[in-house]
Short mmCIF file of C-alpha atoms and ligand atoms in Angstrom, two decimals:
data_model
loop_
_atom_site.label_atom_id
_atom_site.label_comp_id
_atom_site.label_asym_id
_atom_site.label_seq_id
_atom_site.Cartn_x
_atom_site.Cartn_y
_atom_site.Cartn_z
CA MET A 232 -0.05 0.03 0.23
CA ALA A 233 1.49 3.29 0.90
CA PRO A 234 4.75 3.43 0.04
CA THR A 235 6.00 4.54 3.25
CA PRO A 236 4.45 2.76 5.03
CA THR A 237 2.17 5.20 5.29
CA LEU A 238 -1.12 5.58 5.33
CA LEU A 239 -3.91 4.61 5.26
CA GLY A 240 -2.97 2.77 2.16
CA PHE A 241 -1.09 0.46 3.50
CA VAL A 242 -4.12 -0.83 5.83
CA ALA A 243 -6.02 -0.76 2.56
CA LEU A 244 -3.62 -3.24 1.53
CA ASN A 245 -3.73 -4.97 4.39
CA LEU A 246 -7.50 -5.29 4.12
CA PHE A 247 -7.11 -6.08 0.99
CA PHE A 248 -5.09 -9.61 1.49
CA ILE A 249 -7.78 -9.83 4.07
CA VAL A 250 -10.28 -9.81 1.50
CA LEU A 251 -8.68 -12.42 -0.30
CA ALA A 252 -9.52 -15.06 2.46
CA VAL A 253 -12.93 -13.51 3.42
CA VAL A 254 -15.22 -12.93 0.79
CA PRO A 255 -17.23 -9.74 1.91
CA ARG A 256 -20.72 -10.57 2.36
CA GLN A 257 -23.01 -9.77 -0.31
CA VAL A 258 -25.63 -7.03 0.33
CA ASN A 259 -28.75 -7.41 -1.70
CA SER A 260 -28.88 -7.91 -4.94
CA THR A 261 -25.51 -8.26 -7.51
CA ARG A 262 -24.99 -8.38 -11.14
CA HIS A 263 -21.79 -9.71 -12.89
CA ALA A 264 -19.85 -6.92 -14.77
CA SER A 265 -18.16 -7.49 -17.85
CA PHE A 266 -14.98 -8.13 -16.07
CA GLY A 267 -16.00 -10.70 -14.02
CA GLN A 268 -16.06 -9.01 -10.49
CA LYS A 269 -19.68 -8.40 -8.71
CA ILE A 270 -21.00 -5.34 -8.33
CA VAL A 271 -23.04 -4.66 -5.61
CA VAL A 272 -25.97 -2.69 -6.38
CA GLY A 273 -25.63 0.75 -3.81
CA ASP A 274 -21.99 0.44 -4.38
CA PRO A 275 -20.87 4.33 -4.43
CA SER A 276 -18.73 3.27 -7.76
CA ILE A 277 -22.31 3.28 -9.38
CA ASN A 278 -24.17 5.85 -7.78
CA GLY A 279 -21.90 7.89 -6.01
CA ILE A 280 -20.88 9.21 -2.65
CA CYS A 281 -23.34 11.31 -1.93
CA ALA A 282 -26.48 9.06 -2.69
CA THR A 283 -24.42 6.03 -0.98
CA SER A 284 -24.14 7.32 2.02
CA VAL A 285 -25.19 10.40 2.81
CA ILE A 286 -28.24 11.28 0.60
CA VAL A 287 -29.75 8.14 2.53
CA ASN A 288 -29.83 9.43 5.88
CA GLY A 289 -31.71 11.99 5.73
CA TYR A 290 -28.66 14.64 4.58
CA LYS A 291 -28.12 17.05 1.57
CA CYS A 292 -25.49 16.62 -0.59
CA GLN A 293 -24.11 17.77 -3.96
CA GLU A 294 -21.70 15.91 -6.27
CA LEU A 295 -19.41 18.72 -7.41
CA GLN A 296 -16.16 18.79 -9.90
CA VAL A 297 -13.77 20.68 -9.60
CA THR A 298 -10.92 20.87 -12.56
CA THR A 299 -7.06 21.36 -11.47
CA LYS A 300 -4.36 23.30 -13.31
CA ASP A 301 -3.12 20.41 -14.29
CA GLY A 302 -5.86 19.19 -15.97
CA TYR A 303 -7.39 16.99 -14.06
CA ILE A 304 -11.13 16.49 -12.71
CA LEU A 305 -11.60 15.75 -8.87
CA SER A 306 -15.01 14.78 -7.19
CA LEU A 307 -15.84 16.77 -4.65
CA GLN A 308 -18.66 16.18 -2.50
CA ARG A 309 -20.51 19.20 -0.53
CA ILE A 310 -22.84 18.32 2.49
CA PRO A 311 -24.47 22.17 3.29
CA GLY A 312 -26.29 21.19 6.71
CA GLY A 313 -27.33 18.95 9.07
CA ARG A 314 -29.90 16.07 8.85
CA GLY A 315 -33.26 17.44 7.74
CA GLU A 316 -32.00 20.98 6.92
CA GLN A 317 -32.50 22.39 3.51
CA GLY A 318 -28.74 23.97 3.36
CA ASP A 319 -27.21 27.18 3.79
CA HIS A 320 -29.08 29.46 1.43
CA SER A 321 -32.47 28.67 3.25
CA THR A 322 -31.47 29.96 6.25
CA GLY A 323 -29.25 33.17 5.40
CA ILE A 324 -26.63 32.12 7.85
CA LYS A 325 -22.96 31.78 6.53
CA LYS A 326 -21.87 28.56 7.78
CA GLN A 327 -18.37 28.23 8.08
CA PRO A 328 -17.03 25.57 5.56
CA VAL A 329 -14.68 22.86 6.13
CA ILE A 330 -12.80 20.97 3.80
CA ILE A 331 -12.11 16.88 4.33
CA GLN A 332 -9.03 15.27 3.17
CA HIS A 333 -8.56 11.35 3.13
CA GLY A 334 -5.06 9.69 2.92
CA VAL A 335 -3.76 7.67 0.20
CA LEU A 336 -4.71 4.63 -1.07
CA VAL A 337 -8.49 5.65 -0.30
CA ASP A 338 -10.77 8.38 -1.17
CA GLY A 339 -13.72 10.07 0.14
CA MET A 340 -15.71 7.42 1.09
CA THR A 341 -13.59 6.59 3.69
CA TRP A 342 -14.79 9.37 6.07
CA LEU A 343 -18.27 7.82 5.74
CA LEU A 344 -17.93 4.41 6.66
CA ASN A 345 -19.13 4.63 9.95
CA PRO A 346 -23.00 5.11 11.15
CA PRO A 347 -24.29 9.02 10.67
CA GLU A 348 -24.12 9.71 14.42
CA GLN A 349 -20.29 8.69 14.14
CA ASN A 350 -18.70 9.62 11.30
CA LEU A 351 -16.82 13.06 11.04
CA PRO A 352 -18.62 14.65 7.65
CA LEU A 353 -22.29 14.01 9.44
CA ILE A 354 -21.13 15.17 12.60
CA LEU A 355 -19.73 18.39 11.74
CA ALA A 356 -22.77 19.47 9.07
CA ASP A 357 -24.79 18.32 12.37
CA ASN A 358 -22.68 21.06 14.36
CA GLY A 359 -23.78 24.33 11.68
CA PHE A 360 -20.61 23.68 9.32
CA ASP A 361 -20.76 23.64 5.61
CA VAL A 362 -18.61 20.28 4.73
CA TRP A 363 -16.79 19.69 1.65
CA ILE A 364 -15.62 16.15 1.02
CA ALA A 365 -12.00 15.75 -1.27
CA ASN A 366 -11.18 13.39 -3.54
CA THR A 367 -7.47 12.77 -4.63
CA ARG A 368 -6.62 12.06 -8.56
CA GLY A 369 -6.51 8.67 -9.59
CA THR A 370 -9.21 7.59 -6.91
CA ARG A 371 -12.29 6.27 -8.22
CA PHE A 372 -14.33 9.42 -8.64
CA SER A 373 -11.36 11.50 -9.90
CA ARG A 374 -10.37 9.65 -12.93
CA GLN A 375 -11.01 12.17 -15.34
CA HIS A 376 -8.58 14.63 -17.07
CA THR A 377 -9.31 17.42 -19.88
CA SER A 378 -6.78 15.67 -22.04
CA LEU A 379 -5.61 12.57 -20.47
CA ASP A 380 -6.93 9.05 -20.02
CA PRO A 381 -5.84 6.79 -17.07
CA SER A 382 -5.51 3.85 -19.53
CA LYS A 383 -2.23 6.13 -20.28
CA GLN A 384 1.25 6.11 -18.64
CA ALA A 385 0.63 10.17 -18.77
CA PHE A 386 -2.21 10.05 -16.47
CA TRP A 387 0.02 8.69 -13.49
CA ASN A 388 2.87 10.75 -13.93
CA TRP A 389 2.70 12.74 -10.44
CA SER A 390 3.29 12.33 -7.12
CA TRP A 391 2.10 14.17 -3.54
CA ASP A 392 4.15 16.94 -4.90
CA GLU A 393 1.36 17.75 -7.47
CA LEU A 394 -1.55 16.89 -4.84
CA VAL A 395 0.51 20.11 -3.18
CA SER A 396 0.78 22.22 -6.45
CA TYR A 397 -2.44 20.75 -8.11
CA ASP A 398 -5.13 19.25 -5.93
CA LEU A 399 -5.16 21.10 -2.83
CA PRO A 400 -5.72 24.49 -4.50
CA ALA A 401 -7.53 23.63 -6.86
CA VAL A 402 -10.18 22.66 -3.87
CA PHE A 403 -9.18 25.31 -1.75
CA ASP A 404 -10.15 28.01 -4.50
CA TYR A 405 -13.34 26.38 -5.55
CA VAL A 406 -14.27 26.04 -1.81
CA TYR A 407 -13.17 30.00 -1.10
CA GLY A 408 -14.71 31.04 -4.54
CA GLN A 409 -18.29 29.21 -3.95
CA THR A 410 -18.65 30.57 -0.06
CA GLY A 411 -16.27 33.65 0.23
CA GLN A 412 -15.15 32.55 3.66
CA LYS A 413 -11.84 31.16 4.73
CA VAL A 414 -12.13 27.33 5.34
CA HIS A 415 -11.27 24.98 8.14
CA TYR A 416 -9.60 21.32 6.81
CA VAL A 417 -9.27 18.14 8.47
CA GLY A 418 -6.57 15.60 6.75
CA HIS A 419 -5.68 12.36 7.84
CA SER A 420 -2.50 10.96 7.08
CA LEU A 421 -0.85 11.73 3.39
CA GLY A 422 -4.04 14.59 3.64
CA THR A 423 -1.89 15.95 6.87
CA LEU A 424 1.41 15.33 4.86
CA ILE A 425 0.28 17.78 1.42
CA ALA A 426 -1.29 20.14 3.65
CA LEU A 427 1.92 21.23 6.11
CA ALA A 428 4.13 20.77 2.59
CA SER A 429 1.72 23.62 1.13
CA PHE A 430 1.53 25.16 4.01
CA SER A 431 5.32 25.39 4.81
CA GLU A 432 5.93 27.37 0.93
CA GLY A 433 2.88 29.86 2.36
CA HIS A 434 0.30 28.13 0.05
CA LEU A 435 -3.42 27.92 0.80
CA VAL A 436 -2.70 29.86 4.75
CA THR A 437 -4.50 33.47 3.06
CA GLN A 438 -7.85 30.66 2.43
CA LEU A 439 -7.40 29.01 5.64
CA LYS A 440 -9.22 29.60 9.21
CA SER A 441 -7.66 26.53 10.86
CA SER A 442 -6.15 23.22 9.97
CA ALA A 443 -6.83 19.95 11.95
CA LEU A 444 -4.43 17.19 11.72
CA LEU A 445 -5.18 13.11 12.25
CA SER A 446 -2.58 11.13 12.29
CA PRO A 447 -0.19 13.40 11.10
CA ILE A 448 2.70 12.31 8.80
CA ALA A 449 5.55 14.24 7.69
CA TYR A 450 8.28 12.81 8.93
CA LEU A 451 8.57 8.19 8.51
CA SER A 452 11.77 7.34 8.78
CA HIS A 453 10.15 5.74 12.39
CA MET A 454 7.70 3.99 10.63
CA ASN A 455 7.79 0.36 12.66
CA THR A 456 5.40 -1.69 10.27
CA ALA A 457 7.60 -4.48 8.96
CA LEU A 458 5.60 -4.87 5.91
CA GLY A 459 5.68 -1.60 5.55
CA VAL A 460 9.56 -1.33 5.66
CA VAL A 461 9.82 -3.58 3.31
CA LEU A 462 7.67 -2.15 0.62
CA ALA A 463 9.36 0.97 0.67
CA LYS A 464 12.64 -0.66 0.31
CA THR A 465 10.83 -2.26 -2.61
CA PHE A 466 9.78 0.86 -3.64
CA ALA A 467 13.25 2.35 -3.75
CA GLY A 468 14.01 0.17 -6.86
CA GLU A 469 12.53 -2.75 -8.71
CA ILE A 470 9.24 -1.34 -8.20
CA THR A 471 10.01 1.53 -10.79
CA THR A 472 11.47 -1.12 -13.32
CA LEU A 473 8.34 -3.34 -12.76
CA PHE A 474 5.28 -0.57 -12.79
CA GLY A 475 7.02 1.69 -14.69
CA LEU A 476 4.81 4.99 -14.74
CA ALA A 477 1.90 3.54 -14.42
CA GLU A 478 -1.35 3.41 -12.17
CA PHE A 479 -0.61 1.47 -8.78
CA ASN A 480 -4.23 -0.71 -8.19
CA PRO A 481 -4.01 -2.07 -4.98
CA LYS A 482 -6.69 -4.70 -6.46
CA GLY A 483 -4.83 -4.99 -9.71
CA ILE A 484 -3.05 -8.14 -10.07
CA ARG A 485 0.55 -7.22 -10.48
CA VAL A 486 0.16 -5.27 -6.78
CA SER A 487 -1.17 -8.50 -5.14
CA THR A 488 1.36 -10.77 -6.52
CA LEU A 489 4.01 -8.02 -4.74
CA ILE A 490 2.35 -7.92 -1.93
CA LYS A 491 1.73 -11.87 -1.46
CA SER A 492 5.99 -12.06 -2.21
CA LEU A 493 6.61 -9.70 0.16
CA CYS A 494 4.59 -11.77 2.84
CA THR A 495 7.33 -14.55 2.40
CA TYR A 496 9.83 -12.51 4.06
CA PRO A 497 11.11 -13.77 7.38
CA GLY A 498 9.32 -11.90 10.13
CA ILE A 499 6.87 -10.42 8.27
CA ASP A 500 3.32 -11.50 9.62
CA CYS A 501 0.48 -11.21 6.70
CA TYR A 502 -2.20 -12.91 8.90
CA ASP A 503 -3.43 -9.71 10.69
CA LEU A 504 -2.08 -7.49 7.70
CA LEU A 505 -4.77 -4.33 9.42
CA THR A 506 -2.42 -4.69 12.67
CA ALA A 507 1.13 -5.20 11.08
CA LEU A 508 0.67 -1.91 9.04
CA THR A 509 -1.45 0.25 10.99
CA GLY A 510 -0.74 -0.43 14.33
CA LYS A 511 -2.67 -1.92 16.81
CA ASN A 512 -6.27 0.05 16.53
CA CYS A 513 -8.24 0.21 19.63
CA CYS A 514 -11.95 0.92 17.99
CA LEU A 515 -12.66 -0.66 14.55
CA ASN A 516 -16.01 -2.11 14.43
CA ALA A 517 -16.24 -5.34 12.20
CA SER A 518 -19.18 -3.95 10.25
CA THR A 519 -17.05 -0.97 9.45
CA VAL A 520 -14.47 -3.02 8.62
CA ASP A 521 -16.30 -5.15 6.49
CA LEU A 522 -17.52 -1.49 4.48
CA PHE A 523 -14.01 -0.76 4.28
CA LEU A 524 -13.27 -3.55 2.23
CA ARG A 525 -16.05 -3.47 0.11
CA ASN A 526 -15.24 0.37 -0.68
CA GLU A 527 -11.15 0.51 -0.99
CA PRO A 528 -8.21 0.47 -1.26
CA GLN A 529 -8.12 3.06 -4.42
CA SER A 530 -5.26 3.45 -6.95
CA THR A 531 -2.70 6.06 -6.95
CA SER A 532 0.12 6.16 -9.08
CA THR A 533 3.54 4.32 -8.58
CA LYS A 534 5.52 7.56 -8.78
CA ASN A 535 3.46 9.07 -5.45
CA MET A 536 4.32 5.44 -3.58
CA VAL A 537 8.10 6.14 -4.88
CA HIS A 538 8.00 9.58 -3.51
CA LEU A 539 6.58 8.36 -0.39
CA ALA A 540 9.15 5.59 -0.01
CA GLN A 541 11.89 8.36 -0.57
CA THR A 542 9.87 9.83 2.22
CA VAL A 543 10.87 7.10 4.42
CA ARG A 544 14.15 6.09 3.19
CA THR A 545 15.65 9.67 4.02
CA GLY A 546 13.88 10.88 7.00
CA VAL A 547 13.18 14.56 5.16
CA LEU A 548 10.40 16.06 3.55
CA ALA A 549 11.94 17.01 0.43
CA LYS A 550 10.20 17.02 -3.48
CA PHE A 551 10.24 14.12 -5.34
CA ASN A 552 13.85 13.01 -6.58
CA TYR A 553 14.09 11.85 -9.84
CA GLY A 554 17.67 9.71 -8.60
CA ARG A 555 19.70 11.43 -11.01
CA PRO A 556 21.57 14.47 -10.61
CA ASP A 557 21.23 15.90 -14.07
CA TYR A 558 17.33 15.05 -14.10
CA ASN A 559 16.97 16.80 -10.40
CA ILE A 560 19.14 19.61 -12.08
CA MET A 561 16.36 19.56 -14.81
CA HIS A 562 13.71 19.68 -13.07
CA TYR A 563 14.83 22.18 -10.03
CA GLY A 564 18.16 23.66 -10.89
CA ASP A 565 19.64 21.54 -8.08
CA MET A 566 20.94 18.07 -8.17
CA GLN A 567 19.07 17.65 -4.92
CA PRO A 568 15.02 18.03 -4.68
CA PRO A 569 14.25 21.06 -2.74
CA ILE A 570 13.01 20.75 0.57
CA TYR A 571 9.87 21.07 2.15
CA ASN A 572 10.65 23.14 5.54
CA ILE A 573 8.01 22.66 8.10
CA SER A 574 9.37 25.39 10.34
CA ASN A 575 8.23 27.65 7.30
CA ILE A 576 4.61 27.28 8.42
CA PRO A 577 3.31 30.57 9.34
CA LYS A 578 3.23 30.54 13.09
CA ASN A 579 -0.19 32.25 14.11
CA LEU A 580 -1.54 29.39 11.74
CA PRO A 581 -4.03 27.63 14.31
CA LEU A 582 -3.10 23.94 14.47
CA TYR A 583 -4.85 20.77 15.80
CA ILE A 584 -2.50 17.93 16.01
CA SER A 585 -4.00 14.67 17.08
CA TYR A 586 -1.37 11.30 17.17
CA GLY A 587 -1.77 8.08 18.65
CA GLY A 588 0.22 5.78 20.98
CA ARG A 589 0.18 2.52 18.69
CA ASP A 590 0.04 4.50 15.28
CA ALA A 591 2.57 2.23 13.26
CA LEU A 592 2.66 4.94 10.49
CA SER A 593 2.57 7.91 11.75
CA ASP A 594 4.87 6.73 14.48
CA VAL A 595 5.47 8.71 17.88
CA ARG A 596 9.03 9.28 17.62
CA ASP A 597 8.29 10.98 13.92
CA VAL A 598 5.76 13.35 15.31
CA GLY A 599 8.10 14.40 18.13
CA ASN A 600 10.31 15.54 15.20
CA LEU A 601 7.31 17.51 13.21
CA LEU A 602 5.95 19.24 16.67
CA ASP A 603 10.24 19.96 17.70
CA SER A 604 9.86 21.58 13.46
CA LEU A 605 6.87 23.61 14.82
CA LYS A 606 8.67 24.43 18.21
CA PHE A 607 8.23 28.17 17.77
CA HIS A 608 4.85 28.37 16.48
CA ASP A 609 2.77 30.56 18.84
CA GLY A 610 2.11 28.72 21.45
CA ASP A 611 -1.68 29.53 21.93
CA LYS A 612 -1.54 28.26 17.99
CA LEU A 613 -0.94 24.88 18.65
CA THR A 614 -3.28 22.32 20.38
CA VAL A 615 -1.70 19.00 20.50
CA GLN A 616 -3.58 15.77 21.44
CA PHE A 617 -2.02 12.44 22.27
CA ILE A 618 -4.31 9.53 22.77
CA LYS A 619 -2.22 6.59 23.74
CA ASP A 620 -4.32 3.76 22.55
CA TYR A 621 -5.09 5.03 19.21
CA ALA A 622 -3.18 3.30 15.93
CA HIS A 623 -3.55 5.02 12.14
CA ALA A 624 -7.22 3.49 11.44
CA ASP A 625 -8.88 4.76 14.55
CA TYR A 626 -8.91 7.82 13.70
CA ILE A 627 -11.42 7.37 10.62
CA MET A 628 -13.24 4.24 11.59
CA GLY A 629 -13.13 4.19 15.65
CA VAL A 630 -16.50 3.71 17.87
CA ASN A 631 -15.44 6.36 20.24
CA ALA A 632 -13.69 9.01 17.61
CA LYS A 633 -16.34 11.27 18.09
CA ASP A 634 -16.03 11.41 21.80
CA ILE A 635 -12.32 11.47 21.80
CA VAL A 636 -11.18 13.56 18.41
CA TYR A 637 -14.13 15.01 16.80
CA ASN A 638 -15.33 16.90 19.20
CA ALA A 639 -12.36 18.34 20.42
CA VAL A 640 -11.92 19.32 16.72
CA LEU A 641 -15.19 20.81 16.57
CA ALA A 642 -14.25 23.07 19.35
CA PHE A 643 -11.08 23.71 18.28
CA PHE A 644 -12.99 25.02 15.13
CA LYS A 645 -15.67 27.24 17.42
CA ARG A 646 -12.85 28.69 19.04
CA GLN A 647 -11.44 30.39 15.81
CA PRO A 648 -12.36 33.98 15.77
C1 NAG B 342 -31.83 -3.66 -1.13
O1 NAG B 342 -32.23 -2.78 -1.86
C2 NAG B 342 -33.81 -2.57 -1.33
C3 NAG B 342 -34.05 -1.26 -2.65
O2 NAG B 342 -33.10 -0.94 -3.82
C4 NAG B 342 -33.83 -1.85 -0.01
O3 NAG B 342 -35.19 -1.81 0.69
C5 NAG B 342 -32.99 -3.30 1.16
O4 NAG B 342 -33.13 -2.37 2.33
C6 NAG B 342 -31.36 -3.19 0.46
N1 NAG B 342 -31.28 -4.35 1.49
C7 NAG B 342 -30.40 -4.43 2.74
C8 NAG B 342 -29.97 -5.44 2.79
O5 NAG B 342 -29.59 -3.66 2.13
C1 NAG B 343 -20.95 -0.89 14.41
O1 NAG B 343 -21.53 -0.53 12.90
C2 NAG B 343 -22.94 -0.87 12.67
C3 NAG B 343 -23.56 -1.02 11.36
O2 NAG B 343 -23.00 0.51 11.16
C4 NAG B 343 -23.92 -0.33 13.48
O3 NAG B 343 -25.33 -0.82 13.49
C5 NAG B 343 -23.41 -0.60 15.06
O4 NAG B 343 -23.90 0.27 16.36
C6 NAG B 343 -21.91 0.17 15.65
N1 NAG B 343 -21.49 -0.74 16.47
C7 NAG B 343 -21.26 0.53 17.24
C8 NAG B 343 -20.39 -0.15 19.06
O5 NAG B 343 -20.94 1.40 17.38
C1 NAG B 344 6.26 13.28 -17.25
O1 NAG B 344 6.69 14.34 -16.67
C2 NAG B 344 7.50 15.05 -16.16
C3 NAG B 344 7.10 16.55 -15.98
O2 NAG B 344 7.36 16.19 -14.49
C4 NAG B 344 8.00 15.50 -17.84
O3 NAG B 344 9.69 15.34 -17.93
C5 NAG B 344 8.03 13.75 -18.72
O4 NAG B 344 8.20 13.52 -19.67
C6 NAG B 344 6.65 13.36 -18.52
N1 NAG B 344 6.86 11.56 -18.86
C7 NAG B 344 5.78 11.02 -19.24
C8 NAG B 344 5.50 9.91 -19.75
O5 NAG B 344 4.41 12.01 -19.27
C1 NAG B 345 14.12 25.80 7.75
O1 NAG B 345 14.27 27.10 8.10
C2 NAG B 345 14.35 27.23 9.57
C3 NAG B 345 13.83 28.64 10.13
O2 NAG B 345 12.91 28.96 9.43
C4 NAG B 345 15.34 27.23 9.43
O3 NAG B 345 16.45 27.67 10.80
C5 NAG B 345 16.31 25.48 9.37
O4 NAG B 345 17.62 25.65 9.03
C6 NAG B 345 15.43 25.44 8.05
N1 NAG B 345 16.02 23.96 7.64
C7 NAG B 345 16.51 23.53 6.87
C8 NAG B 345 16.48 21.98 6.86
O5 NAG B 345 16.73 24.21 5.89
#
């Protein structure tokens, strides 16, 4: 999954393995698609995220599209009000917009898998926020482009640098343009890394009110999942030759073959993949994990995985390394890729950081490094929460995430002037 071990992506990969062993139970009638896979009726890949997970629960929801400056057409869901409400135009009261950004190898659906009273987007909507769910390029609802096709290599010619340079700004510009208001941001996993990288370059901050970073990832050198470490090593080299500049599809045969082969490494226990990859999640609901398996993992680009692997290996947050000084000079005018310097994040930007004691991807020591980079941040602008029992997936699927994390994030947002 995630190259770096990182991210929910790895979790997803893990889960994917579990899927190999446990056929998810089918809900409702199914029909056979031409490629032989069963499609579940009510599957978001047919009906979309709003219809599948939001409108059914009594909330308004709009499916929208945003085009990035490099031509990717991203899907975006807007939940303008709480359950049963008509939306923000009916009341005349301007609600505060919140952008919610998922991690790698999953899509925006991942936030909506728990029951409505437990999932972050609907809790925010019920508490008076205007909620916007982003979907990164390459995931199932963000696979269109003004000129490129996902079957072509050129479509997959990007890493998380492009999420920083194009995806995030496109979504921020759109939401800011539509609402005329500064936004709050919530990121999980890779959704924190791209935000931190962007803020460090001074981007987005003029459109931003505050930011909540859950399972923050910036430095990854202590990532302690065995499978993640092997994956990161693998992505260093052979992966690129094996996959080239291509789609990294966790559901595809090449990726699953790769994972199976990694599972034969000594010391790697793929029996309990979710734990092996993300750490010991304390508080997942079996039904939600089941839904997760039906919805994720999602594709990313191989180049993104390679970039994440570089982040793991080098221990610095830098742009994509082309691996050859002349290529780096061509792209950056320097033999080394430029660094994203976290210490350059504006010191008065309100930040809420929450990290878990059992998170194998966002290791406590790496978060320590991140906090060290923020040591000159204005004291009253930085709120840090440590949850001893939490691992990576608890932040999006934990049955008690509302009580432990989301309510605190809400309170933090409401405190911002
Ligand atoms: C199956 O779909 C029907 C209508 O499409 C719905 O009423 C029913 O609740 C669904 N059953 C399950 C188990 O989701
Ligand atoms: C787990 O999820 C199911 C299905 O959404 C829900 O009915 C149940 O209440 C959840 N359990 C807990 C402990 O939240
Ligand atoms: C990928 O993008 C780089 C610029 O970042 C360009 O030099 C290269 O030709 C592109 N490759 C393909 C196959 O599109
Ligand atoms: C990052 O920026 C800070 C000051 O903002 C500077 O002291 C530090 O040396 C920089 N780090 C790197 C790796 O360039």
